Coordinates of C-alpha atoms in Angstrom, one line a residue:
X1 CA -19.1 -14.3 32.4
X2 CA -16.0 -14.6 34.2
X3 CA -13.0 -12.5 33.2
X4 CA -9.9 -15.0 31.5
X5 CA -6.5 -14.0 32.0
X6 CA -5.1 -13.6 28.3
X7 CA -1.4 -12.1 29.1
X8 CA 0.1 -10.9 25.6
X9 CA 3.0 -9.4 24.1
X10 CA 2.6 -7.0 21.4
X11 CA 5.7 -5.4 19.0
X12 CA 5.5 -1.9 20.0
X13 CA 6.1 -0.7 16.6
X14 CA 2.7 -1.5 15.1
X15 CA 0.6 0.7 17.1
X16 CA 0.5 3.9 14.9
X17 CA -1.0 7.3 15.8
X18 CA -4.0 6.4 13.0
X19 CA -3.9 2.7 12.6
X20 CA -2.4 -0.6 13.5
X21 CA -0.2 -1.6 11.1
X22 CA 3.3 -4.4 11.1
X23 CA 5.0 -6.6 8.5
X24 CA 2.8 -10.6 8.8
X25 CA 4.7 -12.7 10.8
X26 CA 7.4 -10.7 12.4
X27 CA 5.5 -7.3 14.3
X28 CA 2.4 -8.8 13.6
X29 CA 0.6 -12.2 14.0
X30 CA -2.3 -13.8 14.2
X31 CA -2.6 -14.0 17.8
X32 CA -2.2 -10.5 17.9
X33 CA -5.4 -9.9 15.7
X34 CA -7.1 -11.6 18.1
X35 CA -6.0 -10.0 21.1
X36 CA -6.7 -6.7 19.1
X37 CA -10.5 -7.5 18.6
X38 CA -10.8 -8.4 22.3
X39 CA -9.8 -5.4 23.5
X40 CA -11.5 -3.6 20.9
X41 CA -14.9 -5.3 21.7
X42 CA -14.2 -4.0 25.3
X43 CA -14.6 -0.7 24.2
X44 CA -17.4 -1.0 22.0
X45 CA -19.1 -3.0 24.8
X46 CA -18.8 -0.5 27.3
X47 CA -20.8 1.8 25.7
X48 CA -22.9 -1.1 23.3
X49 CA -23.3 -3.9 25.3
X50 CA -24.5 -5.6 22.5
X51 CA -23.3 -3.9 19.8
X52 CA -22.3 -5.3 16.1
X53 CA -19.0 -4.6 14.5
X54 CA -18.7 -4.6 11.2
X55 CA -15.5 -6.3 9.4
X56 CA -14.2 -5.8 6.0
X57 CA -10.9 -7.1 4.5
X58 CA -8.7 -5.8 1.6
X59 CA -7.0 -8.4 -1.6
X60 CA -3.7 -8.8 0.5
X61 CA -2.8 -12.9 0.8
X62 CA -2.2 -12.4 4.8
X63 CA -5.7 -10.7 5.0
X64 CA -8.1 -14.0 5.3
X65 CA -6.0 -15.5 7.7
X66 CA -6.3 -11.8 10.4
X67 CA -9.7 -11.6 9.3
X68 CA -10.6 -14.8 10.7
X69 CA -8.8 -13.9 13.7
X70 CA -10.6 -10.5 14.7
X71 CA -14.2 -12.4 14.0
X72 CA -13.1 -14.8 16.5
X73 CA -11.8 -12.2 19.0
X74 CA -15.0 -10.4 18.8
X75 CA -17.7 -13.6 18.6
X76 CA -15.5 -14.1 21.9
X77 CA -16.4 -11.2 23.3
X78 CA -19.5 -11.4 23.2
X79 CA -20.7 -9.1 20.3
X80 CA -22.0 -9.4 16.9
X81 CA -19.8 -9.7 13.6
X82 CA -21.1 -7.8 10.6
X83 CA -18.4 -9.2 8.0
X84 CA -19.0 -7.1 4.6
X85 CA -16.1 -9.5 2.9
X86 CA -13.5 -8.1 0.6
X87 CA -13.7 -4.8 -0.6
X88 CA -12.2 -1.0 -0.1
X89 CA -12.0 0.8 3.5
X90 CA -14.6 3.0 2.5
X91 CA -17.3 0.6 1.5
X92 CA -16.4 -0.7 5.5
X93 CA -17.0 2.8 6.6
X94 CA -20.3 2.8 3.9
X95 CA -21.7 0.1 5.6
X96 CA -20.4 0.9 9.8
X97 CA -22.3 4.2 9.0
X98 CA -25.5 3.3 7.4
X99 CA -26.4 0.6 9.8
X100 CA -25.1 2.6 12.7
X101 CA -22.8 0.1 13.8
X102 CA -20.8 0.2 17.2
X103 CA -17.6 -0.5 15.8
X104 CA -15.7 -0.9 12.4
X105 CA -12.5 -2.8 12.0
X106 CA -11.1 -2.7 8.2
X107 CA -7.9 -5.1 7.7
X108 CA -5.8 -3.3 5.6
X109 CA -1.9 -2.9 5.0
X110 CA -2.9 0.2 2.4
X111 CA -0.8 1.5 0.4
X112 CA 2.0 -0.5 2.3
X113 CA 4.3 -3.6 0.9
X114 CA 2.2 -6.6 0.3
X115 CA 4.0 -8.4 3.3
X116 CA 2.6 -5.4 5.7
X117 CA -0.9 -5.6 6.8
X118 CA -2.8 -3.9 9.8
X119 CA -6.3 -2.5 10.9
X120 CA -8.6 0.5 10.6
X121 CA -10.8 1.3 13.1
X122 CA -14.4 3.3 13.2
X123 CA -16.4 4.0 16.5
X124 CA -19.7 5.0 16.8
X125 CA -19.5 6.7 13.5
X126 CA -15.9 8.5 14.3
X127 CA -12.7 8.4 13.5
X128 CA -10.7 5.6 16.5
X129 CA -6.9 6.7 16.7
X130 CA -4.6 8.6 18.4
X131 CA -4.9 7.8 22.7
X132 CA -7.5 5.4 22.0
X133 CA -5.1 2.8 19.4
X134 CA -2.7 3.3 22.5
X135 CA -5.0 2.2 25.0
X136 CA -5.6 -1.1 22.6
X137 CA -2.4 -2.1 23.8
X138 CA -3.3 -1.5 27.2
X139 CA -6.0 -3.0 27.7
X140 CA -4.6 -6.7 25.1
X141 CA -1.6 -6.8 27.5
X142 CA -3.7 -6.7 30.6
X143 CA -4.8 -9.9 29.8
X144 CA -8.4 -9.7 31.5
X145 CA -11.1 -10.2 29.2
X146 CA -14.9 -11.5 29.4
X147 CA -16.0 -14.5 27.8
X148 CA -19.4 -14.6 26.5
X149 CA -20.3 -16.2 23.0
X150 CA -21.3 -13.9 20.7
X151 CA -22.5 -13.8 16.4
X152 CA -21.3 -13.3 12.9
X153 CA -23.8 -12.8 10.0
X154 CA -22.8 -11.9 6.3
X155 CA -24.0 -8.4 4.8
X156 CA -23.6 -7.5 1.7
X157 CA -23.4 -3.9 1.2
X158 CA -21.6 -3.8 -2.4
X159 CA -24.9 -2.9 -4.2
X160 CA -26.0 -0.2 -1.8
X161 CA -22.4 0.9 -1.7
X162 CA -22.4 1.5 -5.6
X163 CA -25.9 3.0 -5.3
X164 CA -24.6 5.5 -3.2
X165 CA -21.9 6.3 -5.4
X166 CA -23.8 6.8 -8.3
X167 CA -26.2 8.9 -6.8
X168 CA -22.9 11.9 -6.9
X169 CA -22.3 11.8 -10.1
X170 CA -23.8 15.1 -12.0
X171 CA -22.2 15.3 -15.2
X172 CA -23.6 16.6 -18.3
X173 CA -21.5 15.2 -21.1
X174 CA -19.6 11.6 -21.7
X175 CA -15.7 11.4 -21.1
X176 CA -13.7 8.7 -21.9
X177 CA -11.8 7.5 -18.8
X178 CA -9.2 5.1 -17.5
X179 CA -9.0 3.6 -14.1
X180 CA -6.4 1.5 -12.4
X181 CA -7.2 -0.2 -9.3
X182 CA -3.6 -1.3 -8.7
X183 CA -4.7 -4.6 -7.8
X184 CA -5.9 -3.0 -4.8
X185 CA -9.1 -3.5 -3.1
X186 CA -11.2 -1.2 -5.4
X187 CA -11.0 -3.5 -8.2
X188 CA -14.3 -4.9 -8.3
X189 CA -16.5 -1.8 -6.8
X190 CA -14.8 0.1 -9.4
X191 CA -15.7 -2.6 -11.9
X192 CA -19.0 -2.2 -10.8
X193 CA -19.0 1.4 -10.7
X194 CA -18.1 2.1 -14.7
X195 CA -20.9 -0.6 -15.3
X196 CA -23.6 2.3 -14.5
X197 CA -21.4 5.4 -15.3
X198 CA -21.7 7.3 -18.8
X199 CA -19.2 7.3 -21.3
X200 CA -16.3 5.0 -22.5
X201 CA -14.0 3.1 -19.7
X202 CA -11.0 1.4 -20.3
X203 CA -10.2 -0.2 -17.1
X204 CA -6.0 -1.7 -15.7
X205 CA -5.0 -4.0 -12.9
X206 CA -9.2 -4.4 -12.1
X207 CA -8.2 -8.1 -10.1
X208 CA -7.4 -8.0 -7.4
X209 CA -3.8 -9.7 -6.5
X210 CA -2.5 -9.4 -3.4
X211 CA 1.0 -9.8 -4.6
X212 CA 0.5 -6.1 -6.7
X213 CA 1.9 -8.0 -10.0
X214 CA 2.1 -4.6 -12.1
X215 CA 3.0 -1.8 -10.3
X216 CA 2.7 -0.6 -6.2
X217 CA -0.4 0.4 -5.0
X218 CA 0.2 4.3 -4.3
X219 CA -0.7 6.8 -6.8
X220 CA 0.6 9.9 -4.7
X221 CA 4.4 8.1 -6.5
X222 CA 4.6 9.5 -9.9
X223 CA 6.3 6.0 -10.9
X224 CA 3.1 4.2 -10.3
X225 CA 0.8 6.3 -12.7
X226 CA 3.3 5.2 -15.5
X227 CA 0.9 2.3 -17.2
X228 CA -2.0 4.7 -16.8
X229 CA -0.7 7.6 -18.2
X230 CA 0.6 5.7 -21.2
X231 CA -2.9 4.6 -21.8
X232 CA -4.3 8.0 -21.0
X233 CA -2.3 9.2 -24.2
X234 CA -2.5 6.0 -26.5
X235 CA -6.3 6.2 -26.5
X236 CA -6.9 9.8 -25.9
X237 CA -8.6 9.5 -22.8
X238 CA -10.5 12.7 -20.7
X239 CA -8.9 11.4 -17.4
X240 CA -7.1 8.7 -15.7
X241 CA -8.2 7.7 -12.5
X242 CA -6.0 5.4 -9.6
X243 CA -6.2 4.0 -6.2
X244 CA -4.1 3.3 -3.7
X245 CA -4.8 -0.4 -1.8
X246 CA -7.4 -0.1 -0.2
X247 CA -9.3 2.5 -2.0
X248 CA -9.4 5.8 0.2
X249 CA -6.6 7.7 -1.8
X250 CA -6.9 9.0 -5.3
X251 CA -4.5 9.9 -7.9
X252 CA -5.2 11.8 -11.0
X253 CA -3.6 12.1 -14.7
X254 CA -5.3 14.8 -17.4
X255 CA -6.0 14.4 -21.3
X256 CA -2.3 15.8 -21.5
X257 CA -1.0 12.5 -19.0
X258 CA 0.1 15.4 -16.6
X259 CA -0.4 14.3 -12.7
X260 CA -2.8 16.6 -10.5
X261 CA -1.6 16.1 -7.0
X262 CA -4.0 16.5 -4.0
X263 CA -3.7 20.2 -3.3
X264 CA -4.6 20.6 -6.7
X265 CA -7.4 18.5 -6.7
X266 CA -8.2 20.4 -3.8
X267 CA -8.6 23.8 -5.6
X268 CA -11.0 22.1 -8.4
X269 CA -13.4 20.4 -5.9
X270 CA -13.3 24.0 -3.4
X271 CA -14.5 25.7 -6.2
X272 CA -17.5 23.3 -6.7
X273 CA -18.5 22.9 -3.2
X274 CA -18.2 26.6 -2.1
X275 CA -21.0 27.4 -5.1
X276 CA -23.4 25.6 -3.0
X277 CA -22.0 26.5 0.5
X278 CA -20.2 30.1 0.1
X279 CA -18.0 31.1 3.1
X280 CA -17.3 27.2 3.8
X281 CA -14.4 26.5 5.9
X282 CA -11.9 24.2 3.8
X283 CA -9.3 22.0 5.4
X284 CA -5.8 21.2 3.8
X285 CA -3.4 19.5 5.5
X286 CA 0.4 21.4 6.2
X287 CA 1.9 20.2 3.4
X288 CA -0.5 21.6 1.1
X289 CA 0.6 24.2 -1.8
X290 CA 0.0 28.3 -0.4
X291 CA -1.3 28.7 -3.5
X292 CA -4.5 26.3 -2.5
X293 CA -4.9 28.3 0.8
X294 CA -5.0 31.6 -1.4
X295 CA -7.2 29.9 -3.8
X296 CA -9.6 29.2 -0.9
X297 CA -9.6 32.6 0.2
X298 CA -10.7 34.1 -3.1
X299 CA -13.2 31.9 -4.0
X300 CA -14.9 32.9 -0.6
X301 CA -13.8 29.6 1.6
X302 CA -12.3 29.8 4.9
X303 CA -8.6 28.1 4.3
X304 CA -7.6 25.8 7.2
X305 CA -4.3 23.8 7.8
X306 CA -4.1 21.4 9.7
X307 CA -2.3 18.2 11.0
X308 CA -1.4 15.4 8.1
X309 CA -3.5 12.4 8.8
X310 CA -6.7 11.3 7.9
X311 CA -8.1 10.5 11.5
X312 CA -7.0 14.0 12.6
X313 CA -8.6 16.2 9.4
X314 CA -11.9 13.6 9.4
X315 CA -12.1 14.9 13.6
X316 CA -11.3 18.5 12.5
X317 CA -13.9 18.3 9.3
X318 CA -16.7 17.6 12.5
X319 CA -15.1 20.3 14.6
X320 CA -15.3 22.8 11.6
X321 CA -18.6 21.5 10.3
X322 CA -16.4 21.9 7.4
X323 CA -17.7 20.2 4.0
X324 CA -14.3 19.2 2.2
X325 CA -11.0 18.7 3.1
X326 CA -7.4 17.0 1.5
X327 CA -4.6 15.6 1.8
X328 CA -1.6 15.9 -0.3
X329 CA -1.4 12.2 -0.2
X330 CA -5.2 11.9 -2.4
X331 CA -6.9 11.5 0.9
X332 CA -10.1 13.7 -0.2
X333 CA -13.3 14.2 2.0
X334 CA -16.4 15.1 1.3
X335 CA -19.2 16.3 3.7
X336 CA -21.2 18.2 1.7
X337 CA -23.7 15.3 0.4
X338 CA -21.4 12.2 1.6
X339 CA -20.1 11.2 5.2
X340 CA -17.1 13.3 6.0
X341 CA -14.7 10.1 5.4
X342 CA -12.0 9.7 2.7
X343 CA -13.5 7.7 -0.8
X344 CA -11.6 7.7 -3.8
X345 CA -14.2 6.2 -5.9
X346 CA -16.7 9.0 -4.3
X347 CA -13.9 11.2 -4.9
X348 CA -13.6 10.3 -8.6
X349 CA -17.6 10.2 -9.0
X350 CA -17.3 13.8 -8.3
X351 CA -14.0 15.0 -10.5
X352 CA -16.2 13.1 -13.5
X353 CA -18.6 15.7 -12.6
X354 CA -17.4 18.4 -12.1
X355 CA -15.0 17.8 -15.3
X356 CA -18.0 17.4 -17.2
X357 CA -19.9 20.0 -16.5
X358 CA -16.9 22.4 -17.1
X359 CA -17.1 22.1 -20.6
X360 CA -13.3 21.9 -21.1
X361 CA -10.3 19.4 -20.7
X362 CA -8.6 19.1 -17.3
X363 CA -5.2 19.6 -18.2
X364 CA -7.1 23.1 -19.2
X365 CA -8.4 23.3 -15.6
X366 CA -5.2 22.6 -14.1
X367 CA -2.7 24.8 -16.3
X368 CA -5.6 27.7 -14.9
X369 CA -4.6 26.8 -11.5
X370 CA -2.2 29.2 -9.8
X371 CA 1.4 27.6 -9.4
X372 CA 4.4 27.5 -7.8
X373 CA 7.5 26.0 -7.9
X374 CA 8.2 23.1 -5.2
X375 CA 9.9 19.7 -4.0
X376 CA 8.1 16.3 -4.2
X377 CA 7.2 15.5 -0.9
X378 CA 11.1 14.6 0.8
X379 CA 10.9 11.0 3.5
X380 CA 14.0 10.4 4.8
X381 CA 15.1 7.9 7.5
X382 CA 14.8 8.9 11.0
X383 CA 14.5 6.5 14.3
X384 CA 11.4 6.6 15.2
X385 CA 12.0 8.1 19.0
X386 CA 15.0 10.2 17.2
X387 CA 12.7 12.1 14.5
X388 CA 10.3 13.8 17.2
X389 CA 13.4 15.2 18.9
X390 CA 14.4 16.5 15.5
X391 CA 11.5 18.5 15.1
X392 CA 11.5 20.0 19.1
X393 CA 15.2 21.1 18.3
X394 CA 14.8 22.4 15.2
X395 CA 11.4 24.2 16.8
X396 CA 13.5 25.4 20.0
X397 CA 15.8 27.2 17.4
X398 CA 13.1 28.9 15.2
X399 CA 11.7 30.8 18.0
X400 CA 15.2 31.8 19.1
X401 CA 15.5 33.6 15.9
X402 CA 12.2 34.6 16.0
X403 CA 11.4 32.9 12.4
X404 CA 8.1 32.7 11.1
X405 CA 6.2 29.4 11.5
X406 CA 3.5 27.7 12.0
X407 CA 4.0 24.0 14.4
X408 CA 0.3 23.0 14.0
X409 CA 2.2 19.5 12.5
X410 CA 6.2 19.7 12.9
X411 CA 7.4 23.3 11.6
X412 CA 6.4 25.4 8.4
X413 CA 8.8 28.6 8.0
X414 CA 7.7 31.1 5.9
X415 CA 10.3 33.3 4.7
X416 CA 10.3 36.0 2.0
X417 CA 11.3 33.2 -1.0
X418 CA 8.2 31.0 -0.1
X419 CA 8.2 27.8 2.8
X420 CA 9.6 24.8 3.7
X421 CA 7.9 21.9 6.1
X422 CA 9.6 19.8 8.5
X423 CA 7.6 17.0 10.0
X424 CA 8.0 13.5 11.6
X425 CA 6.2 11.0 10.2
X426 CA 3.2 9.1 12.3
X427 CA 3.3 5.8 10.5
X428 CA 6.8 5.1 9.9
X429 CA 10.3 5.8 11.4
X430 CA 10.9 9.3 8.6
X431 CA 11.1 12.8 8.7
X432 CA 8.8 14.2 6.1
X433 CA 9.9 17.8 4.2
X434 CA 9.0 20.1 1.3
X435 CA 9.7 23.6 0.5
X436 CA 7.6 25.7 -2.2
X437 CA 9.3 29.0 -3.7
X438 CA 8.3 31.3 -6.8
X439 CA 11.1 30.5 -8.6
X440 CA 13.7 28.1 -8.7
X441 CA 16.6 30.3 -7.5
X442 CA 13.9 30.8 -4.4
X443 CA 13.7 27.3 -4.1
X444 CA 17.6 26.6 -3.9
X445 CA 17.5 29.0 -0.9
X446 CA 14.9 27.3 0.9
X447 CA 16.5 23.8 0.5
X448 CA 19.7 25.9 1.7
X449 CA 17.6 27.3 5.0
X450 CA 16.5 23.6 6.2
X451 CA 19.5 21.7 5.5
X452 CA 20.9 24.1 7.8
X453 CA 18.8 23.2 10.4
X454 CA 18.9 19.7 9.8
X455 CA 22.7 20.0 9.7
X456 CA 22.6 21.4 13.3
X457 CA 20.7 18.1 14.4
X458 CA 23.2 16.1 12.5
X459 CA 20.6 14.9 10.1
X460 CA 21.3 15.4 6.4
X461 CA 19.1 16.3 3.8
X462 CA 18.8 13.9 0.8
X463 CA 20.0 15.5 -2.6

């Protein structure tokens, strides 16, 4: 094999701390795809000479076309293509995991406009981001690559996938549910899915359409749970279930058609899990409700904030040995009986469950859930070098007046009328906040306390 000098110039902007990710055709081509796989081969073959990735591709119209390209980057390298076809991230992280794969890439653009795509990456079983997407760029821009000819077989994993699924579910009385896939990539594994479930299924935007005709694909947007909620009420369903685009978030709408947001979520599956494993350490990410930490903490758990991301809380689950974690965003992960990676069809498997079992209605189970008062999550604007300085001066000024905060992920204050968060996003040029009170008069002040601080950076807060 002699090395071939490939010399390529990527748009800085797609490489993300979790993912690669760019709008088709402008930050991110075809040729870049490929380039992406070679050096992505590179580092599976160092350690799996000949090792098989497996591929997997979500609904979006620009996905074929990169698809094609990363199977020819890696046959090019040398290795072995597992292509799964179309389907949800998870079902690529299903099948990288169960055959022990060297590599997984998933082409995905997520939750994102359906002129964005990207890619997901799995190695040896664990999460790929951070350093090691930087070091992608590195090492496609050096240009030096082997050439070897390598393979591409078909697997499919959808029934063993489904399987698998199935095998969670432990309720003990039919519900009546409705699912929107969002024209995402869940559509048919969820399809397949309420096939084999109990009960009644009344299933919305099931094809999968690239174009996301009906609504956008991200259920942690209140907007987007409109149609479902509607039908929630019109045919007096148990539970509404939806998915973002590629199937590893999870939104959720009660009998009542009232949204449960991931921290909330969180509290209903900690209480499950830590019956079978008391004193289990449970992970919430920083913009989490206080009240799920407390929650945690009396039903025995071991509360944990971390860093938003999945990458990060899927690397701090294995650290922890920790069996569930969240996101406020939906991500949900289960290591209890599944494989530590974020499933929202798992996910929902489990809330049918555990709702069944219960005996009662989930807008029942969530009015029981301690609450508080807070902001939707607040994304505003920020250049994407500017908003990390944002956060260090903001930082630099909360220790001079000795405030109370945790920086595990940007800056949570705690003051005596609740918190508020301050982070930069890691996927897209925006500072991220929240603040949570007791009380709405609480609130005010908090929203008072950080545009201060925002108004000292010369950043203002959105009203």
């Amino acid at each position: 094999m002699e090395p071939a000098a490939l010399p390529h110039q990527f748009d800085s902007s797609i490489f993300r701390e979790y993912d690669i990710r760019g709008v088709v055709d402008k930050t991110l081509s075809a040729q870049d795809a490929y380039v992406i796989a070679r050096a992505f081969s590179a580092k599976v073959a160092a350690v799996a000479p000949a090792g098989e990735i497996c591929i997997g591709y979500d609904g979006r119209l620009s996905s074929p076309v990169l698809k094609d390209a990363i199977c020819r980057g890696i046959v090019d390298s040398g290795l072995t293509v597992v292509d799964i076809g179309l389907g949800p991230t998870p079902m690529l992280y299903f099948a990288a995991y169960t055959l022990k794969a060297a590599g997984g890439i998933m082409i995905t653009g997520s939750h994102n406009p359906s002129d964005h795509n990207g890619f997901k990456f799995v190695f040896e079983s664990k999460p790929f981001f951070g350093e090691a997407i930087a070091e992608l760029r590195v090492i496609g821009e050096s240009g030096a690559f082997a050439h070897d000819k390598g393979s591409e077989r078909r697997y499919d994993v959808r029934e063993a996938y489904v399987a698998e699924l199935l095998r969670a579910y432990d309720g003990t009385r039919e519900l009546h549910i409705g699912w929107d896939a969002g024209n995402g990539a869940t559509g048919e594994m969820m399809a397949a899915l309420c096939v084999h479930l109990p009960g009644k299924h009344i299933m919305l935007n099931a094809e999968i359409d690239g174009t996301f005709p009906t609504h956008h694909p991200d259920p942690s947007v209140a907007e987007n749970l409109s149609q479902l909620i509607d039908t929630v009420r019109a045919e007096k369903l148990d539970v509404g279930i939806a998915f973002d685009g590629d199937g590893d978030r999870i939104g959720v709408v009660d009998n009542e058609g009232g949204i449960l947001w991931g921290d909330q979520l969180l509290m209903l599956y900690a209480a499950d899990v830590l019956k079978d494993i008391p004193g289990a350490t449970i992970i919430a990410d920083v913009k989490a409700s206080s009240a799920l930490f407390e929650e945690i903490a009396r039903l025995g758990g071991k509360p944990l904030m971390w860093k938003t991301g999945h990458s990060l809380i899927k690397s701090k689950m294995a650290e922890t040995v920790a069996p569930l974690a969240g996101e406020m965003s939906g991500h949900i992960f289960f290591a209890d009986k599944y494989y530590g990676y974020d499933d929202a069809l798992y996910a929902a498997v489990r809330l049918i469950g555990l709702l069944s079992r219960s005996g009662k209605t989930l807008a029942d189970l969530r009015k029981a859930l301690p609450m508080r008062v807070n902001t939707p999550e607040i994304r505003f604007a920020c250049d994407d070098v500017r908003k990390f300085f944002v956060i260090d001066e903001v930082k630099a000024r909360l220790h001079t007046m000795r405030a109370d905060f945790n920086d595990v992920d940007g800056v949570r204050v705690t003051t005596s009328d609740g918190w508020w968060l301050l982070r930069a996003s890691n996927t897209q040029p925006v500072l991220v906040a929240r603040c949570e009170a007791q009380d709405e008069a609480a609130l005010e002040r908090l929203k008072d306390d950080l545009r201060a601080q925002l108004s000292l950076s010369n950043v203002r807060l959105p009203e």
